[in-house]
Every structure is written in C-alpha cells, then in structure tokens.
PDB file of C-alpha atoms in Angstrom:
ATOM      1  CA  UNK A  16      10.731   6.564 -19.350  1.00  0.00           C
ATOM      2  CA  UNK A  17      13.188   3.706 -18.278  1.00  0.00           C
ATOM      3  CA  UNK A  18      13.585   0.363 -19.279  1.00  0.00           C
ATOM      4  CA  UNK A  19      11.313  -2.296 -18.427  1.00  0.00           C
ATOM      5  CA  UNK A  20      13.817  -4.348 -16.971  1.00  0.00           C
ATOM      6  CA  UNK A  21      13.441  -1.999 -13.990  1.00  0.00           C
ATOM      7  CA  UNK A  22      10.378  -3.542 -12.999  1.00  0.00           C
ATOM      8  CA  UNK A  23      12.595  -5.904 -11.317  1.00  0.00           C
ATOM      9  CA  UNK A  24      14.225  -3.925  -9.226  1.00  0.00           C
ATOM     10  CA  UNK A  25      10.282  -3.280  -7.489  1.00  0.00           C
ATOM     11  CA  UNK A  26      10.376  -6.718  -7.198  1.00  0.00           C
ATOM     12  CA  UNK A  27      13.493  -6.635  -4.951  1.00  0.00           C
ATOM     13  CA  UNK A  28      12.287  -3.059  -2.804  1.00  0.00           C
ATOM     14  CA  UNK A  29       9.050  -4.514  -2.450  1.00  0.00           C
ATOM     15  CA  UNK A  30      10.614  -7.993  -0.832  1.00  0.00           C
ATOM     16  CA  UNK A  31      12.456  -5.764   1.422  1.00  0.00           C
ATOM     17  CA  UNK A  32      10.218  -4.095   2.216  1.00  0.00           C
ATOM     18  CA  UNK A  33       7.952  -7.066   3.731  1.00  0.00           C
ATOM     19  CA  UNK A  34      11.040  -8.508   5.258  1.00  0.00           C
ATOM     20  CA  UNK A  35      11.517  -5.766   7.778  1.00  0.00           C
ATOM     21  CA  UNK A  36       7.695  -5.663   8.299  1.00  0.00           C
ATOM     22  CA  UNK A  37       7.691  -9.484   8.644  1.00  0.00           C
ATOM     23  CA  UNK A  38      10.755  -9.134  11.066  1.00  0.00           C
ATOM     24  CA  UNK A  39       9.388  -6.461  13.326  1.00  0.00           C
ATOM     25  CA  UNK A  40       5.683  -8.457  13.429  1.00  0.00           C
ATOM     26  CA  UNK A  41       7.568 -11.415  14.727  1.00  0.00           C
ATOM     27  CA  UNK A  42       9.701  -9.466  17.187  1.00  0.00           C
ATOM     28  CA  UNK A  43       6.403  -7.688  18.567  1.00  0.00           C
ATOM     29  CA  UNK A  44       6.899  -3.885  17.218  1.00  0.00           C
ATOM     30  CA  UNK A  45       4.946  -4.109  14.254  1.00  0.00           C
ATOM     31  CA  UNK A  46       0.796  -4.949  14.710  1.00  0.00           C
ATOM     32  CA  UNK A  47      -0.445  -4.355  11.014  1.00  0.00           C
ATOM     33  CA  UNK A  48      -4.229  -3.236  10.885  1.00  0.00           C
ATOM     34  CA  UNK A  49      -5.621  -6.519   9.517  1.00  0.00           C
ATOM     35  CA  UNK A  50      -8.696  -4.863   7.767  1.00  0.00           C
ATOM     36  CA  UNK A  51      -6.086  -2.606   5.452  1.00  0.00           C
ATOM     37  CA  UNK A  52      -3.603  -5.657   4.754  1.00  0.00           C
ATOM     38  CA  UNK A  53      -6.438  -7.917   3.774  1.00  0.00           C
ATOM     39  CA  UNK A  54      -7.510  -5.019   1.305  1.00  0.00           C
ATOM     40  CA  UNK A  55      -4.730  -3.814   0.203  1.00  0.00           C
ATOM     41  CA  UNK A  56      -4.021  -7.431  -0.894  1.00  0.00           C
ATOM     42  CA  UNK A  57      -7.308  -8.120  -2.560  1.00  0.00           C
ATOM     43  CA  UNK A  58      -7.484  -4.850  -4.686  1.00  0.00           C
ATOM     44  CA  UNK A  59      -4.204  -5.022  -6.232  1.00  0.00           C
ATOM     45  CA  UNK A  60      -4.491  -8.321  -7.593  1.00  0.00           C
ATOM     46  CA  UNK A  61      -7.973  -7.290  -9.261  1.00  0.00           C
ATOM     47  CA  UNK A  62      -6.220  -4.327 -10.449  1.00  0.00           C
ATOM     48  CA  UNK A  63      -3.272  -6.519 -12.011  1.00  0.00           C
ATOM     49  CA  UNK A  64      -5.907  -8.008 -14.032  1.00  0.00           C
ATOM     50  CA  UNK A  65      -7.616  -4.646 -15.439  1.00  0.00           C
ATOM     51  CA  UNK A  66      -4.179  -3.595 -16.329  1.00  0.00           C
ATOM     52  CA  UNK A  67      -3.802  -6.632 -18.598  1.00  0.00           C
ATOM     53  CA  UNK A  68      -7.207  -5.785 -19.854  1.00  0.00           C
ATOM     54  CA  UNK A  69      -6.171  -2.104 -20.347  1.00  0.00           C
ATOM     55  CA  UNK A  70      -3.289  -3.547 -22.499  1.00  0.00           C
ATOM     56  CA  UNK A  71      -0.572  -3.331 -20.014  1.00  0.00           C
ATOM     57  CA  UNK A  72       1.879  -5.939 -20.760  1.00  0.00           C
ATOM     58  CA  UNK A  73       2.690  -8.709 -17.505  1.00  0.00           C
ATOM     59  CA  UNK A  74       6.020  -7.079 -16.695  1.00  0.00           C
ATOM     60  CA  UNK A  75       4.819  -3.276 -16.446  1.00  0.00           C
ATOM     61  CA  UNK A  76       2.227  -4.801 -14.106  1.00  0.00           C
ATOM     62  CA  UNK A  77       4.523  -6.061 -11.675  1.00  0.00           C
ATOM     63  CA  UNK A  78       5.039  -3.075  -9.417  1.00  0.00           C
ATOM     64  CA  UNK A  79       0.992  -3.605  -8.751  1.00  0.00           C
ATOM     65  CA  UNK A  80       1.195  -7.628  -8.379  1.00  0.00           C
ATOM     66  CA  UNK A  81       3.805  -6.750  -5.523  1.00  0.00           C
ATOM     67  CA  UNK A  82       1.496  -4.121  -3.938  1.00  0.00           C
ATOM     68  CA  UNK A  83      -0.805  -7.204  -3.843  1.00  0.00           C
ATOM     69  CA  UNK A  84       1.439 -10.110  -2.963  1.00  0.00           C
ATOM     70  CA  UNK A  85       3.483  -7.903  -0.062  1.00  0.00           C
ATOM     71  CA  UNK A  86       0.188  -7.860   2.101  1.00  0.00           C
ATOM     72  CA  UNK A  87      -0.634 -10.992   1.127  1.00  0.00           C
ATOM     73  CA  UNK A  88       3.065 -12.440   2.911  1.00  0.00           C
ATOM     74  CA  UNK A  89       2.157  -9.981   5.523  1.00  0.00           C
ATOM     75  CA  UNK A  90      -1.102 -11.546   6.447  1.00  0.00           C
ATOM     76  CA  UNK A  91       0.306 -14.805   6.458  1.00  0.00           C
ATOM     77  CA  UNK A  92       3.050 -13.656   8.807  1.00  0.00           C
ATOM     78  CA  UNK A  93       0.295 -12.079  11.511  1.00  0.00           C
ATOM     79  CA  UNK A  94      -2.104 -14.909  11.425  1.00  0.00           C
ATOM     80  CA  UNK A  95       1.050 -16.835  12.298  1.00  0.00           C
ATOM     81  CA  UNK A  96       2.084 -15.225  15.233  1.00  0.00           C
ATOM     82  CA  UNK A  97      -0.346 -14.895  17.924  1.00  0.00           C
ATOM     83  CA  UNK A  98      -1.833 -11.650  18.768  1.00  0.00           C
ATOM     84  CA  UNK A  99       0.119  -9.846  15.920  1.00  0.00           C
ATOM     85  CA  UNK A 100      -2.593  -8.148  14.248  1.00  0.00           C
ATOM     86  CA  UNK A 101      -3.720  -4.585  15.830  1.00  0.00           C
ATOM     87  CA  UNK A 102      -7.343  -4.858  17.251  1.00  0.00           C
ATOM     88  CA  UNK A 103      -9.480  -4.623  14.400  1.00  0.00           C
ATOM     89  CA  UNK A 104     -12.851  -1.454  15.580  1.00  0.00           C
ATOM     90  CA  UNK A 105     -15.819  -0.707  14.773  1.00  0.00           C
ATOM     91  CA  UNK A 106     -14.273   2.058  12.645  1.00  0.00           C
ATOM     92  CA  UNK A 107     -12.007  -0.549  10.627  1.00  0.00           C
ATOM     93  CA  UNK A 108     -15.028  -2.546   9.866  1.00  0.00           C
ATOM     94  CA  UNK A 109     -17.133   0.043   8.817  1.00  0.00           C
ATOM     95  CA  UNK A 110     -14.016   1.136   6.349  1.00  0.00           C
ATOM     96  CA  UNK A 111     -13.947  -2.407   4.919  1.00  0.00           C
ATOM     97  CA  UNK A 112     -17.606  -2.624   4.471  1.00  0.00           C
ATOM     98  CA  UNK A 113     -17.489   0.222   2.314  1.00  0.00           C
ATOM     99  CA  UNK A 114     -13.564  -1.122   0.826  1.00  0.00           C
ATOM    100  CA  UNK A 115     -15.575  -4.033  -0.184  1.00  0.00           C
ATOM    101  CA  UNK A 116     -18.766  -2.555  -1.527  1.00  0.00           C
ATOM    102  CA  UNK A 117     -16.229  -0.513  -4.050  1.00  0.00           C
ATOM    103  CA  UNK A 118     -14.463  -3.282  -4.982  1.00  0.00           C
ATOM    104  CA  UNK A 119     -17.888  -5.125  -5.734  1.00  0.00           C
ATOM    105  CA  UNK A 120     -18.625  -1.639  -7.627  1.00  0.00           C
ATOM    106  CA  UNK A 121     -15.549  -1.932  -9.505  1.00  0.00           C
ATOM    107  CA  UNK A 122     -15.684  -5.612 -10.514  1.00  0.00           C
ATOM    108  CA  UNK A 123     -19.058  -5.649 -11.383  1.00  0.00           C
ATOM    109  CA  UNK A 124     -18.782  -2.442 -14.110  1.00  0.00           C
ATOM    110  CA  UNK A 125     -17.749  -3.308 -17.589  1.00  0.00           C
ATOM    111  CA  UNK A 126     -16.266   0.869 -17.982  1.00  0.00           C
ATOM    112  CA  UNK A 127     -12.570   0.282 -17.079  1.00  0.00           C
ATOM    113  CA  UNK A 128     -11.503   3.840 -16.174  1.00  0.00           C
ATOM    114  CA  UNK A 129     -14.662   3.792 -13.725  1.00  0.00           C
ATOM    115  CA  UNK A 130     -13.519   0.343 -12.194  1.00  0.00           C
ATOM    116  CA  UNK A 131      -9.774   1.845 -11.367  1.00  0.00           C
ATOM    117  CA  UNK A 132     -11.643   4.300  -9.589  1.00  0.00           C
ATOM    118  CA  UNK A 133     -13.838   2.317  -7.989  1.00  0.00           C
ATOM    119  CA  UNK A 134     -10.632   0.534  -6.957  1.00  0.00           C
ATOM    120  CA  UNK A 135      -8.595   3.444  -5.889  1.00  0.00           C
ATOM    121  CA  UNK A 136     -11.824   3.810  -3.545  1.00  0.00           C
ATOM    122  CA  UNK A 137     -11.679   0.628  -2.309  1.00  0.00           C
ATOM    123  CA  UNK A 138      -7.422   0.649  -1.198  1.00  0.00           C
ATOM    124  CA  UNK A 139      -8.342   4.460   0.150  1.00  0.00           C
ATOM    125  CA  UNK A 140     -10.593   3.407   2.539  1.00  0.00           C
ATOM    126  CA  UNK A 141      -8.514   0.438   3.464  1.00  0.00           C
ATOM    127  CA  UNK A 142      -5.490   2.732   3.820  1.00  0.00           C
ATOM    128  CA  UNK A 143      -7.631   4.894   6.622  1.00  0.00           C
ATOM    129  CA  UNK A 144      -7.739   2.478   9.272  1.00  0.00           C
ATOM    130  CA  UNK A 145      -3.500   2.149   9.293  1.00  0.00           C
ATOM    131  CA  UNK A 146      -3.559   5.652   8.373  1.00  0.00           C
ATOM    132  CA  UNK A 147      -5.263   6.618  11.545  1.00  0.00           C
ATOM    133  CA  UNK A 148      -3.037   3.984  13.984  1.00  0.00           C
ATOM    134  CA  UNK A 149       0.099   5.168  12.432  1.00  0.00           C
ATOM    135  CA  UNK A 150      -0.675   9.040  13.558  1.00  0.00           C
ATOM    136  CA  UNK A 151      -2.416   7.565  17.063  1.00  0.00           C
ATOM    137  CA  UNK A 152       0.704   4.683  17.347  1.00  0.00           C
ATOM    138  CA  UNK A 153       3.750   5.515  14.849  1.00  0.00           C
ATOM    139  CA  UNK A 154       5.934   2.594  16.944  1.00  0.00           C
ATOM    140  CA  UNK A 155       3.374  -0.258  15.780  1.00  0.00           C
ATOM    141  CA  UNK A 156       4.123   0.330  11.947  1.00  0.00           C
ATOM    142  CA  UNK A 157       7.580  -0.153   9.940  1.00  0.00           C
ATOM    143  CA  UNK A 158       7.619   2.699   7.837  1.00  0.00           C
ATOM    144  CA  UNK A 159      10.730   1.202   5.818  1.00  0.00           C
ATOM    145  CA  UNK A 160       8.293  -0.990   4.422  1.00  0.00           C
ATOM    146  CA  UNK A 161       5.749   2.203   3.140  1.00  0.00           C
ATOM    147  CA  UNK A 162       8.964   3.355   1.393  1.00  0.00           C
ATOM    148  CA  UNK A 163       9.735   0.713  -0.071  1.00  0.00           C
ATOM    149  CA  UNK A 164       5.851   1.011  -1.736  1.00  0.00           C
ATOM    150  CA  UNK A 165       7.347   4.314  -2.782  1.00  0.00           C
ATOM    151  CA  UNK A 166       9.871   3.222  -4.730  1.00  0.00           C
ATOM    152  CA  UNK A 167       8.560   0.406  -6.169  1.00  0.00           C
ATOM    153  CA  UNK A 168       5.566   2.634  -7.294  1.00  0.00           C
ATOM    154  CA  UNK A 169       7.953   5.684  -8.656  1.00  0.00           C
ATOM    155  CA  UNK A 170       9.631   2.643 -10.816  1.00  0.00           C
ATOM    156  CA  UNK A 171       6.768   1.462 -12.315  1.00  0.00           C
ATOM    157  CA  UNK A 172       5.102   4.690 -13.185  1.00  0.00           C
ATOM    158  CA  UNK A 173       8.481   5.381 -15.118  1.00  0.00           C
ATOM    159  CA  UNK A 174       8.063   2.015 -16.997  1.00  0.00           C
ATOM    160  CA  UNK A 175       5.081   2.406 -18.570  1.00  0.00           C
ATOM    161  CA  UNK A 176       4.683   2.995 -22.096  1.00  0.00           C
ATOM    162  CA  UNK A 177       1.138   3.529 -22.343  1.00  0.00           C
ATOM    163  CA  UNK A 178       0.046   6.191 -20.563  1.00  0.00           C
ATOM    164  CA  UNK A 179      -3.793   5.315 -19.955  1.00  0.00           C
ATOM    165  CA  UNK A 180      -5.803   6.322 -16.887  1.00  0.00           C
ATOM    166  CA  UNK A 181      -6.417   3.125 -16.181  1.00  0.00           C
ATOM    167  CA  UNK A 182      -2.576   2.250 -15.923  1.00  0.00           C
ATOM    168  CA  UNK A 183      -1.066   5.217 -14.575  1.00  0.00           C
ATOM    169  CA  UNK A 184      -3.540   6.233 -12.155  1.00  0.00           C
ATOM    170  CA  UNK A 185      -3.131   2.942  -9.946  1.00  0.00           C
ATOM    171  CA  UNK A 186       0.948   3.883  -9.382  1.00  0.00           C
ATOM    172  CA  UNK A 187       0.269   7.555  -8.427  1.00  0.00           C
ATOM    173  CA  UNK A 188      -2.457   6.533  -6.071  1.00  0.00           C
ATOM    174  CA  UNK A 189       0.011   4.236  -4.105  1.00  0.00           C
ATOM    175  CA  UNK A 190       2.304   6.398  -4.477  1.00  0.00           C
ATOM    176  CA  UNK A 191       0.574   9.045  -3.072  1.00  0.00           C
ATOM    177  CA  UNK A 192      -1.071   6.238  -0.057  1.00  0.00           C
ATOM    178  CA  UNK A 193       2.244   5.249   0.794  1.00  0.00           C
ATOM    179  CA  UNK A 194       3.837   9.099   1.313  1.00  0.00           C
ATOM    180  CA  UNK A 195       0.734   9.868   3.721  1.00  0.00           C
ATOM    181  CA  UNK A 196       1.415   6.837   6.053  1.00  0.00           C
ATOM    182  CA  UNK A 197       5.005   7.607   6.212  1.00  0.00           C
ATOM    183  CA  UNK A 198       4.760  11.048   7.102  1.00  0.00           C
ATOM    184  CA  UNK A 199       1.804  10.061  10.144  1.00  0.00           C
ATOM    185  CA  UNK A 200       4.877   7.306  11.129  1.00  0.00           C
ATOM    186  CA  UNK A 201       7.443   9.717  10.962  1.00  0.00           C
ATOM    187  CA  UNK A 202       5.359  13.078  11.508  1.00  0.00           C
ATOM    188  CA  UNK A 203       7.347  13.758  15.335  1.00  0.00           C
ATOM    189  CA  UNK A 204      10.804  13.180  13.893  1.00  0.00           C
ATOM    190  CA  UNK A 205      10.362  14.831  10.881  1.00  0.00           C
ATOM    191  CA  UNK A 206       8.620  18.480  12.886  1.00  0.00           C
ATOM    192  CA  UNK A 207      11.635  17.482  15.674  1.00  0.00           C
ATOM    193  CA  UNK A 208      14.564  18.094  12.401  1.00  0.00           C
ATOM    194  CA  UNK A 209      12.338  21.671  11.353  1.00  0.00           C
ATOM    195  CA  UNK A 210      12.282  22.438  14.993  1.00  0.00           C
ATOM    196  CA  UNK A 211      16.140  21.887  15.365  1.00  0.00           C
ATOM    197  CA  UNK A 212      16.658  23.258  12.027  1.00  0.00           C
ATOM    198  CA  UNK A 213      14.457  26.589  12.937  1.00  0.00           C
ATOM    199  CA  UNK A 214      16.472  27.104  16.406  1.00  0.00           C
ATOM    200  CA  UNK A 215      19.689  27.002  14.961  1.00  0.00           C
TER     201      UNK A 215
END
C-alpha cells in the first residue's frame, strides 16, 4: 500500500492523458469511437458512487471519477470539432444496447458486488467497439492516453485500504481494459521489436 496522497498524482496522468487525446482529435489523428467514450463516461461515475456506498472514502475514489471525467472532456472535445468522432455501426450500437441494459442491471440491483459486475459488463462491452478499431485502425487512437488509464489505475489499486470486491475489482478491470487497447494500438510495433530482436 501507498499513501493516499498518491491519488493525486492519477489526477495529473489522467489530465495528460486527455490532453494528448484532445490534441490529436483536434489535429485530425485521433477519431474516438463515440459509443465507448459516452460509456466509459457514464459507468464510472455510477461506479464512483457504489464505491462511496461500499465505504470507500472520496479520495481513494478518485482514480475512478477520472476514468469517468477523462471521456467525459473527450466527448466534449469531438462533438466540438466536426467530423471527429469515428463512424459509429451497427456493431457499436448493438454493444451499447447491451452497455446500457447492464448498466440498467447494475443500477437497478440493491446486491453491490453484483452491481460492480454488472458494471464491469457494461465498460467491457463499451471497450469492444474501440477495441476492435484500434486492431482494424491503430493510427486513429492515442495510445498515450490508454497508458495513462494504466497508471492512474495501478495507483489507485495501491491506495486502497479496504480491499472489497466491490472496490478493487473496478481498478483491475481498467487496468486490465486499458493494457488490451494498447497492445491492439501498438500490436505491429511491438511484434516489429520481437522480430528485430529474434533476427539478431
């Protein structure tokens, strides 16, 4: 465990983080899937709140608020500039449908482990839709901005001092959400190094 304080620093990565992504929307290289973002800043917010409820005190929350409030700046940014967003499929839809109905699933039950996993549902099948366009179109996401969700993640899993399902589970999820859309980003450089490295 470290100290609390370094829920801060998640507060910092995670502004980062949407900087670059909020930079490279505006320049034209980054088209977020609109359907994941829109999730992905609905769900943590809900889950901020069954934290609290869970007995999670405000600051060992924050890593989640950010997962929340970075999409929610990110939204903002691509309904800004025109065209920004990736061209939302029948596939994304279908995923949000479903991102929805588990998020109506988990708001609606009064068992809190079974609403974080009802919730964990809900971001999953949000995450597919950018998963899938980041292994199809690595140069339209920032991955900077997935590692940033890393760290501030790692940071606030090693703040907690209560080590519930309910708490921990939502930082190892995002964790683990964030890792799989950086390696589909990064996927061609990263077999290009084990390549180079076999050859040699």
């Amino acid at each position: 465990m470290i100290p609390e304080q370094f829920a801060y620093i998640a507060i910092i990565t995670s502004l980062a983080g949407a900087s670059f992504y909020i930079r490279d929307i505006f320049l034209g290289k980054t088209r977020p899937n609109f359907v994941s973002w829109f999730m992905w800043m609905l769900a943590p917010f809900v889950g901020v709140f069954l934290q609290i409820q869970a007995g999670a005190g405000f600051i060992y929350t924050l890593p989640v608020f950010m997962a929340g409030f970075v999409p929610f700046l990110v939204l903002i940014a691509a309904l800004i500039k025109k065209n920004a967003y990736w061209k939302i499929t029948f596939f994304d839809i279908a995923c949000g449908i479903f991102s929805i109905l588990a998020l109506f699933l988990w708001i609606s039950t009064k068992n809190t482990t079974l609403s974080v996993i009802f919730a964990i549902l809900a971001d999953g099948l949000a995450v597919v839709p950018t998963l899938v366009k980041s292994w199809k179109a690595p140069e339209t996401e920032t991955g900077i901005t997935y590692l940033s969700g890393i760290i501030n993640n790692t940071i606030g899993l090693f703040i907690i001092n209560s080590w519930v399902f309910s708490i921990y589970s939502l930082y190892i999820y995002f964790i683990i959400a964030n890792l799989s859309i950086v390696l589909c980003i990064y996927r061609k450089k990263i077999l290009s190094m084990i390549h180079y490295k076999y050859e040699k």
